Every structure is written in C-alpha cells, then in structure tokens.
Amino acid sequence: MKKYYIITAIALVGLLFVTACGEEEDTTPSEYEQNLYYPADSDHSQTAQLRRQFKDEIGCYLLFNDTLKHEQNGTDTYGNILWNTQLVNLTYQFIGSPQKNIKYTFDYLKDYDLQVKATTLLKEKLALRLGKALPYSILLVDNIMEWTNKNGVWEPNTGTTYSPRDPYPKFLLGTRCYAFAIHGNEAFENDSYFNDILVSIVIDKIGNLPSSKLEKFLSYVAQCWDANGNPIQKSQLGYDDYVTNDDAARTLGFWQDRGYYYFDYGNEDRDHYIEAVLTYSVAEVEQMMAGYPIVIERFKIMRQLIIDEFGIKLK
C-alpha cells in the first residue's frame, strides 16, 4: 500500500510539472492584459509618440480615434471576414440605463501637424488645469455629432421646436473617457473655448458631491429660500419683480440678478460662482465686487472647495 501511495504522489508531481511548463510556454498576453488605450510597442508612428508623450506629461491616455481595437477574427461559414472590434463607449454608465436612443460619431484629426497643434492647446488650456478631475483618457477630435433614433431612423439630434439643440457638442463626459472637439478653428480663435468646457466639467463634478459639502456656501443666502427649498419671490424680500437689480442681489450674496421673480433659481447661483472661480483670481473679484463682502466670501469658499475636492489649477 505504501508503494502505491508513493507512485501516485510521483504521478501527481509530474502532472503539475507538465502543467506548469505548459503555462510558462504560452507567454502571449491576452486582450485583457493589453492596454488598448496606449499605443502598441510596435507602433513607431509620429502620432503614437505624441500620445506617449501626452501620457508621460499629463498622466492620462490620449486618443485620436474611438476605435480601440479592430482585428480580423476569422471568417463565417460564407467566407465573410469576422472582426473583433472594441470602441470607446461614451454612453456607457456604471449606474442607470444606457442611452439606447443616442449615439455619437466623430470627425477625426488625421493630419499630424493638426494633432500636435490641438494637443498643445488642450494641454495648455485644459488638461494641465484639471488636477484630480483628469479623466482616464481623452479623445481629441475635430467634431462630435450627436444622433437620436426616431422611429428606427438615426437623425442629427437638433432637439425640438421648443427646445432646439446643437447636434455638434463641444465635449462629452464618459465614464472612462472625455471627448473634446476643436470645431475647426473655433478652439484656436476663441480664447474662452476650453475654459467654458472646464466650467461644465466642474459643474458636473460638484453636482455629484454630497450636499453637506455645499452647506457653508449655501448658508449665506439661506434666507432667500423657503423651508421646502424653493426660492422666495423678490417682492416677498422687499424688491421689485421683473426689475434687474444686481446691487440688491450682490448685497444679499448672489453673483448677479437673474431677473424675473427671483434673484436666482435652482443651481444657477452655484453655477455662477463656479464659472467665476474658474475665470477670475481672488484679487480680480475683490476689485470687481468691492462693497459686496458676502459675494467675496462666497467666492473664496467655492474656490477652496474646488481646490480641495478636485485640485483644479486656478488663477
């Protein structure tokens, strides 16, 4: 019986050795081990080098095409080529349902000199400012086209008669990728182009923060909201409705007067301050808003929140 156990043990060791050798021989990385966001080692093109340099300098991956992988994967029974294709899915969400009636297509930046020019602008105007808000990857293109599915037909998403929409968005904020379009020469000619995009990114980020993070900022204008969270009408605060009064608004602590029945509505007050923080320095605001100490104080609170939470580079 002991001899039988010894033979069995030797056989098991031999089997493990053969298995280990077999595993060691197959050293080809699977597709899950390959980083599809980074140029392949065999890619020595100028564009690949530009993308590597961007990753080294900025810390996130740079793409000029939303196709991460497109490889032949055999043929079907009729001889047709089968492809293994993976795309950057900008409509994918970790939470909630995917947007099945919306899709995006892109006009790519194919000229290398234009890629360099656009990348340099992106770095200087946006990427270097993003701090902790930097995404996993950035898709840089000429144009983005948004499409909507109407009764089975894909059409440019122009919105409705009552709510028109530009079917060429400047940016998209995906889960693993942000897409930015330069819109021909617009990004180069409009000095605030990428700052406007940055404002939208930070508004999106702050909108996802716990409400407790904004308590101090909102406390300065709490008297302008009722117990149900609705804005109190200007006339109930002792001011005239339908009369724009920036002085009154700023005395109360708002960035400006929205007009109509309320000094500000919903998140507009918050968003005005976010835009101001990303546009002006403390010194500029202290000069602009001299005589409105609450505005200056709220500006500083929002500024510090943006720095602490996202590490955004500010003036």
GROMACS .gro file of N, CA and C in nm, residues 149-236:
model
  264
  149ASN      N    1  -3.234   5.837  -3.228
  149ASN     CA    2  -3.310   5.737  -3.302
  149ASN      C    3  -3.458   5.772  -3.297
  150LYS      N    4  -3.512   5.811  -3.415
  150LYS     CA    5  -3.654   5.844  -3.425
  150LYS      C    6  -3.724   5.741  -3.513
  151ASN      N    7  -3.802   5.657  -3.448
  151ASN     CA    8  -3.877   5.553  -3.519
  151ASN      C    9  -3.786   5.464  -3.604
  152GLY      N   10  -3.671   5.429  -3.546
  152GLY     CA   11  -3.580   5.338  -3.613
  152GLY      C   12  -3.485   5.404  -3.711
  153VAL      N   13  -3.492   5.537  -3.724
  153VAL     CA   14  -3.403   5.609  -3.816
  153VAL      C   15  -3.314   5.702  -3.735
  154TRP      N   16  -3.183   5.695  -3.761
  154TRP     CA   17  -3.088   5.781  -3.690
  154TRP      C   18  -3.079   5.916  -3.760
  155GLU      N   19  -3.104   6.023  -3.682
  155GLU     CA   20  -3.100   6.159  -3.735
  155GLU      C   21  -3.017   6.248  -3.643
  156PRO      N   22  -2.957   6.357  -3.698
  156PRO     CA   23  -2.886   6.452  -3.611
  156PRO      C   24  -2.981   6.503  -3.503
  157ASN      N   25  -2.934   6.507  -3.379
  157ASN     CA   26  -3.019   6.547  -3.267
  157ASN      C   27  -3.027   6.700  -3.258
  158THR      N   28  -3.126   6.756  -3.325
  158THR     CA   29  -3.145   6.901  -3.325
  158THR      C   30  -3.245   6.946  -3.221
  159GLY      N   31  -3.289   6.852  -3.135
  159GLY     CA   32  -3.384   6.887  -3.031
  159GLY      C   33  -3.525   6.902  -3.085
  160THR      N   34  -3.602   6.990  -3.023
  160THR     CA   35  -3.740   7.013  -3.065
  160THR      C   36  -3.760   7.161  -3.099
  161THR      N   37  -3.878   7.193  -3.147
  161THR     CA   38  -3.910   7.332  -3.180
  161THR      C   39  -3.900   7.421  -3.056
  162TYR      N   40  -3.946   7.368  -2.943
  162TYR     CA   41  -3.947   7.445  -2.820
  162TYR      C   42  -3.812   7.438  -2.746
  163SER      N   43  -3.734   7.337  -2.778
  163SER     CA   44  -3.604   7.322  -2.711
  163SER      C   45  -3.500   7.278  -2.814
  164PRO      N   46  -3.457   7.371  -2.900
  164PRO     CA   47  -3.358   7.336  -3.004
  164PRO      C   48  -3.225   7.296  -2.942
  165ARG      N   49  -3.152   7.214  -3.016
  165ARG     CA   50  -3.026   7.159  -2.964
  165ARG      C   51  -2.922   7.160  -3.075
  166ASP      N   52  -2.799   7.194  -3.038
  166ASP     CA   53  -2.689   7.189  -3.133
  166ASP      C   54  -2.642   7.044  -3.145
  167PRO      N   55  -2.650   6.984  -3.264
  167PRO     CA   56  -2.610   6.843  -3.278
  167PRO      C   57  -2.459   6.823  -3.278
  168TYR      N   58  -2.383   6.933  -3.263
  168TYR     CA   59  -2.236   6.926  -3.260
  168TYR      C   60  -2.185   6.970  -3.123
  169PRO      N   61  -2.196   6.883  -3.021
  169PRO     CA   62  -2.147   6.923  -2.887
  169PRO      C   63  -1.996   6.941  -2.886
  170LYS      N   64  -1.950   7.030  -2.801
  170LYS     CA   65  -1.806   7.056  -2.790
  170LYS      C   66  -1.735   6.948  -2.710
  171PHE      N   67  -1.810   6.878  -2.625
  171PHE     CA   68  -1.747   6.778  -2.539
  171PHE      C   69  -1.848   6.674  -2.495
  172LEU      N   70  -1.798   6.559  -2.451
  172LEU     CA   71  -1.877   6.453  -2.391
  172LEU      C   72  -1.801   6.401  -2.270
  173LEU      N   73  -1.871   6.378  -2.161
  173LEU     CA   74  -1.807   6.329  -2.039
  173LEU      C   75  -1.850   6.185  -2.016
  174GLY      N   76  -1.766   6.090  -2.056
  174GLY     CA   77  -1.795   5.949  -2.037
  174GLY      C   78  -1.737   5.897  -1.907
  175THR      N   79  -1.756   5.769  -1.881
  175THR     CA   80  -1.708   5.709  -1.757
  175THR      C   81  -1.557   5.693  -1.757
  176ARG      N   82  -1.501   5.646  -1.868
  176ARG     CA   83  -1.357   5.625  -1.877
  176ARG      C   84  -1.289   5.718  -1.978
  177CYS      N   85  -1.368   5.805  -2.038
  177CYS     CA   86  -1.311   5.891  -2.141
  177CYS      C   87  -1.391   6.020  -2.153
  178TYR      N   88  -1.320   6.133  -2.169
  178TYR     CA   89  -1.383   6.260  -2.206
  178TYR      C   90  -1.347   6.287  -2.352
  179ALA      N   91  -1.444   6.325  -2.431
  179ALA     CA   92  -1.419   6.359  -2.571
  179ALA      C   93  -1.429   6.510  -2.587
  180PHE      N   94  -1.330   6.569  -2.654
  180PHE     CA   95  -1.327   6.712  -2.680
  180PHE      C   96  -1.313   6.736  -2.829
  181ALA      N   97  -1.394   6.829  -2.882
  181ALA     CA   98  -1.387   6.866  -3.023
  181ALA      C   99  -1.329   7.007  -3.034
  182ILE      N  100  -1.248   7.029  -3.137
  182ILE     CA  101  -1.191   7.162  -3.156
  182ILE      C  102  -1.274   7.248  -3.251
  183HIS      N  103  -1.372   7.186  -3.320
  183HIS     CA  104  -1.464   7.260  -3.409
  183HIS      C  105  -1.389   7.345  -3.511
  184GLY      N  106  -1.306   7.278  -3.588
  184GLY     CA  107  -1.231   7.353  -3.689
  184GLY      C  108  -1.134   7.449  -3.623
  185ASN      N  109  -1.149   7.577  -3.649
  185ASN     CA  110  -1.060   7.679  -3.592
  185ASN      C  111  -1.115   7.743  -3.465
  186GLU      N  112  -1.237   7.705  -3.425
  186GLU     CA  113  -1.301   7.772  -3.312
  186GLU      C  114  -1.219   7.763  -3.184
  187ALA      N  115  -1.165   7.645  -3.155
  187ALA     CA  116  -1.088   7.628  -3.032
  187ALA      C  117  -0.963   7.716  -3.032
  188PHE      N  118  -0.908   7.742  -3.150
  188PHE     CA  119  -0.786   7.823  -3.160
  188PHE      C  120  -0.817   7.973  -3.158
  189GLU      N  121  -0.935   8.010  -3.205
  189GLU     CA  122  -0.970   8.152  -3.217
  189GLU      C  123  -1.044   8.205  -3.095
  190ASN      N  124  -1.117   8.120  -3.024
  190ASN     CA  125  -1.195   8.162  -2.908
  190ASN      C  126  -1.116   8.133  -2.781
  191ASP      N  127  -1.067   8.236  -2.716
  191ASP     CA  128  -0.979   8.220  -2.601
  191ASP      C  129  -1.048   8.152  -2.482
  192SER      N  130  -1.180   8.162  -2.476
  192SER     CA  131  -1.253   8.102  -2.363
  192SER      C  132  -1.307   7.963  -2.395
  193TYR      N  133  -1.272   7.910  -2.511
  193TYR     CA  134  -1.329   7.784  -2.558
  193TYR      C  135  -1.311   7.671  -2.456
  194PHE      N  136  -1.188   7.644  -2.416
  194PHE     CA  137  -1.163   7.534  -2.323
  194PHE      C  138  -1.197   7.571  -2.180
  195ASN      N  139  -1.198   7.701  -2.146
  195ASN     CA  140  -1.242   7.740  -2.012
  195ASN      C  141  -1.391   7.712  -1.995
  196ASP      N  142  -1.469   7.734  -2.101
  196ASP     CA  143  -1.613   7.702  -2.095
  196ASP      C  144  -1.634   7.553  -2.073
  197ILE      N  145  -1.550   7.471  -2.136
  197ILE     CA  146  -1.559   7.327  -2.117
  197ILE      C  147  -1.522   7.290  -1.973
  198LEU      N  148  -1.417   7.355  -1.921
  198LEU     CA  149  -1.375   7.330  -1.783
  198LEU      C  150  -1.487   7.364  -1.686
  199VAL      N  151  -1.557   7.474  -1.709
  199VAL     CA  152  -1.670   7.512  -1.624
  199VAL      C  153  -1.774   7.400  -1.622
  200SER      N  154  -1.805   7.346  -1.737
  200SER     CA  155  -1.905   7.239  -1.746
  200SER      C  156  -1.859   7.114  -1.672
  201ILE      N  157  -1.729   7.082  -1.682
  201ILE     CA  158  -1.676   6.965  -1.613
  201ILE      C  159  -1.688   6.982  -1.462
  202VAL      N  160  -1.650   7.099  -1.411
  202VAL     CA  161  -1.653   7.122  -1.267
  202VAL      C  162  -1.798   7.128  -1.216
  203ILE      N  163  -1.886   7.188  -1.294
  203ILE     CA  164  -2.029   7.187  -1.255
  203ILE      C  165  -2.079   7.044  -1.242
  204ASP      N  166  -2.041   6.960  -1.337
  204ASP     CA  167  -2.081   6.818  -1.332
  204ASP      C  168  -2.023   6.751  -1.208
  205LYS      N  169  -1.897   6.777  -1.178
  205LYS     CA  170  -1.833   6.715  -1.062
  205LYS      C  171  -1.895   6.762  -0.930
  206ILE      N  172  -1.919   6.892  -0.919
  206ILE     CA  173  -1.976   6.946  -0.795
  206ILE      C  174  -2.120   6.898  -0.777
  207GLY      N  175  -2.190   6.879  -0.889
  207GLY     CA  176  -2.326   6.827  -0.881
  207GLY      C  177  -2.334   6.688  -0.822
  208ASN      N  178  -2.221   6.616  -0.823
  208ASN     CA  179  -2.218   6.480  -0.769
  208ASN      C  180  -2.163   6.473  -0.627
  209LEU      N  181  -2.128   6.590  -0.570
  209LEU     CA  182  -2.079   6.591  -0.432
  209LEU      C  183  -2.194   6.577  -0.333
  210PRO      N  184  -2.169   6.525  -0.213
  210PRO     CA  185  -2.272   6.524  -0.108
  210PRO      C  186  -2.316   6.667  -0.076
  211SER      N  187  -2.442   6.686  -0.047
  211SER     CA  188  -2.495   6.821  -0.020
  211SER      C  189  -2.423   6.889   0.097
  212SER      N  190  -2.369   6.808   0.188
  212SER     CA  191  -2.301   6.865   0.304
  212SER      C  192  -2.179   6.949   0.263
  213LYS      N  193  -2.120   6.916   0.148
  213LYS     CA  194  -2.001   6.989   0.102
  213LYS      C  195  -2.034   7.135   0.067
  214LEU      N  196  -2.161   7.163   0.037
  214LEU     CA  197  -2.202   7.297  -0.005
  214LEU      C  198  -2.277   7.373   0.104
  215GLU      N  199  -2.289   7.314   0.221
  215GLU     CA  200  -2.370   7.375   0.327
  215GLU      C  201  -2.322   7.517   0.362
  216LYS      N  202  -2.193   7.534   0.381
  216LYS     CA  203  -2.141   7.665   0.419
  216LYS      C  204  -2.163   7.767   0.309
  217PHE      N  205  -2.137   7.726   0.185
  217PHE     CA  206  -2.156   7.816   0.072
  217PHE      C  207  -2.301   7.861   0.060
  218LEU      N  208  -2.396   7.769   0.079
  218LEU     CA  209  -2.538   7.800   0.064
  218LEU      C  210  -2.595   7.874   0.184
  219SER      N  211  -2.530   7.862   0.298
  219SER     CA  212  -2.585   7.922   0.420
  219SER      C  213  -2.597   8.074   0.410
  220TYR      N  214  -2.516   8.138   0.328
  220TYR     CA  215  -2.516   8.284   0.318
  220TYR      C  216  -2.644   8.338   0.251
  221VAL      N  217  -2.711   8.255   0.173
  221VAL     CA  218  -2.835   8.301   0.106
  221VAL      C  219  -2.954   8.217   0.150
  222ALA      N  220  -2.941   8.150   0.265
  222ALA     CA  221  -3.048   8.063   0.313
  222ALA      C  222  -3.178   8.138   0.334
  223GLN      N  223  -3.170   8.269   0.369
  223GLN     CA  224  -3.291   8.348   0.394
  223GLN      C  225  -3.372   8.372   0.266
  224CYS      N  226  -3.313   8.341   0.152
  224CYS     CA  227  -3.382   8.363   0.024
  224CYS      C  228  -3.452   8.236  -0.027
  225TRP      N  229  -3.455   8.133   0.058
  225TRP     CA  230  -3.519   8.007   0.021
  225TRP      C  231  -3.615   7.966   0.132
  226ASP      N  232  -3.729   7.906   0.096
  226ASP     CA  233  -3.826   7.864   0.199
  226ASP      C  234  -3.790   7.726   0.252
  227ALA      N  235  -3.874   7.677   0.343
  227ALA     CA  236  -3.845   7.550   0.411
  227ALA      C  237  -3.847   7.431   0.315
  228ASN      N  238  -3.913   7.447   0.202
  228ASN     CA  239  -3.923   7.338   0.104
  228ASN      C  240  -3.813   7.344  -0.002
  229GLY      N  241  -3.720   7.440   0.014
  229GLY     CA  242  -3.611   7.452  -0.082
  229GLY      C  243  -3.645   7.530  -0.206
  230ASN      N  244  -3.755   7.605  -0.204
  230ASN     CA  245  -3.794   7.686  -0.319
  230ASN      C  246  -3.749   7.830  -0.299
  231PRO      N  247  -3.708   7.898  -0.406
  231PRO     CA  248  -3.664   8.038  -0.391
  231PRO      C  249  -3.780   8.129  -0.352
  232ILE      N  250  -3.753   8.226  -0.267
  232ILE     CA  251  -3.855   8.321  -0.226
  232ILE      C  252  -3.861   8.434  -0.329
  233GLN      N  253  -3.983   8.472  -0.366
  233GLN     CA  254  -4.001   8.573  -0.470
  233GLN      C  255  -3.939   8.706  -0.428
  234LYS      N  256  -3.886   8.780  -0.525
  234LYS     CA  257  -3.817   8.906  -0.497
  234LYS      C  258  -3.908   9.004  -0.422
  235SER      N  259  -4.035   9.010  -0.461
  235SER     CA  260  -4.127   9.104  -0.397
  235SER      C  261  -4.149   9.069  -0.249
  236GLN      N  262  -4.136   8.939  -0.215
  236GLN     CA  263  -4.151   8.899  -0.075
  236GLN      C  264  -4.026   8.933   0.007
   0.00000   0.00000   0.00000
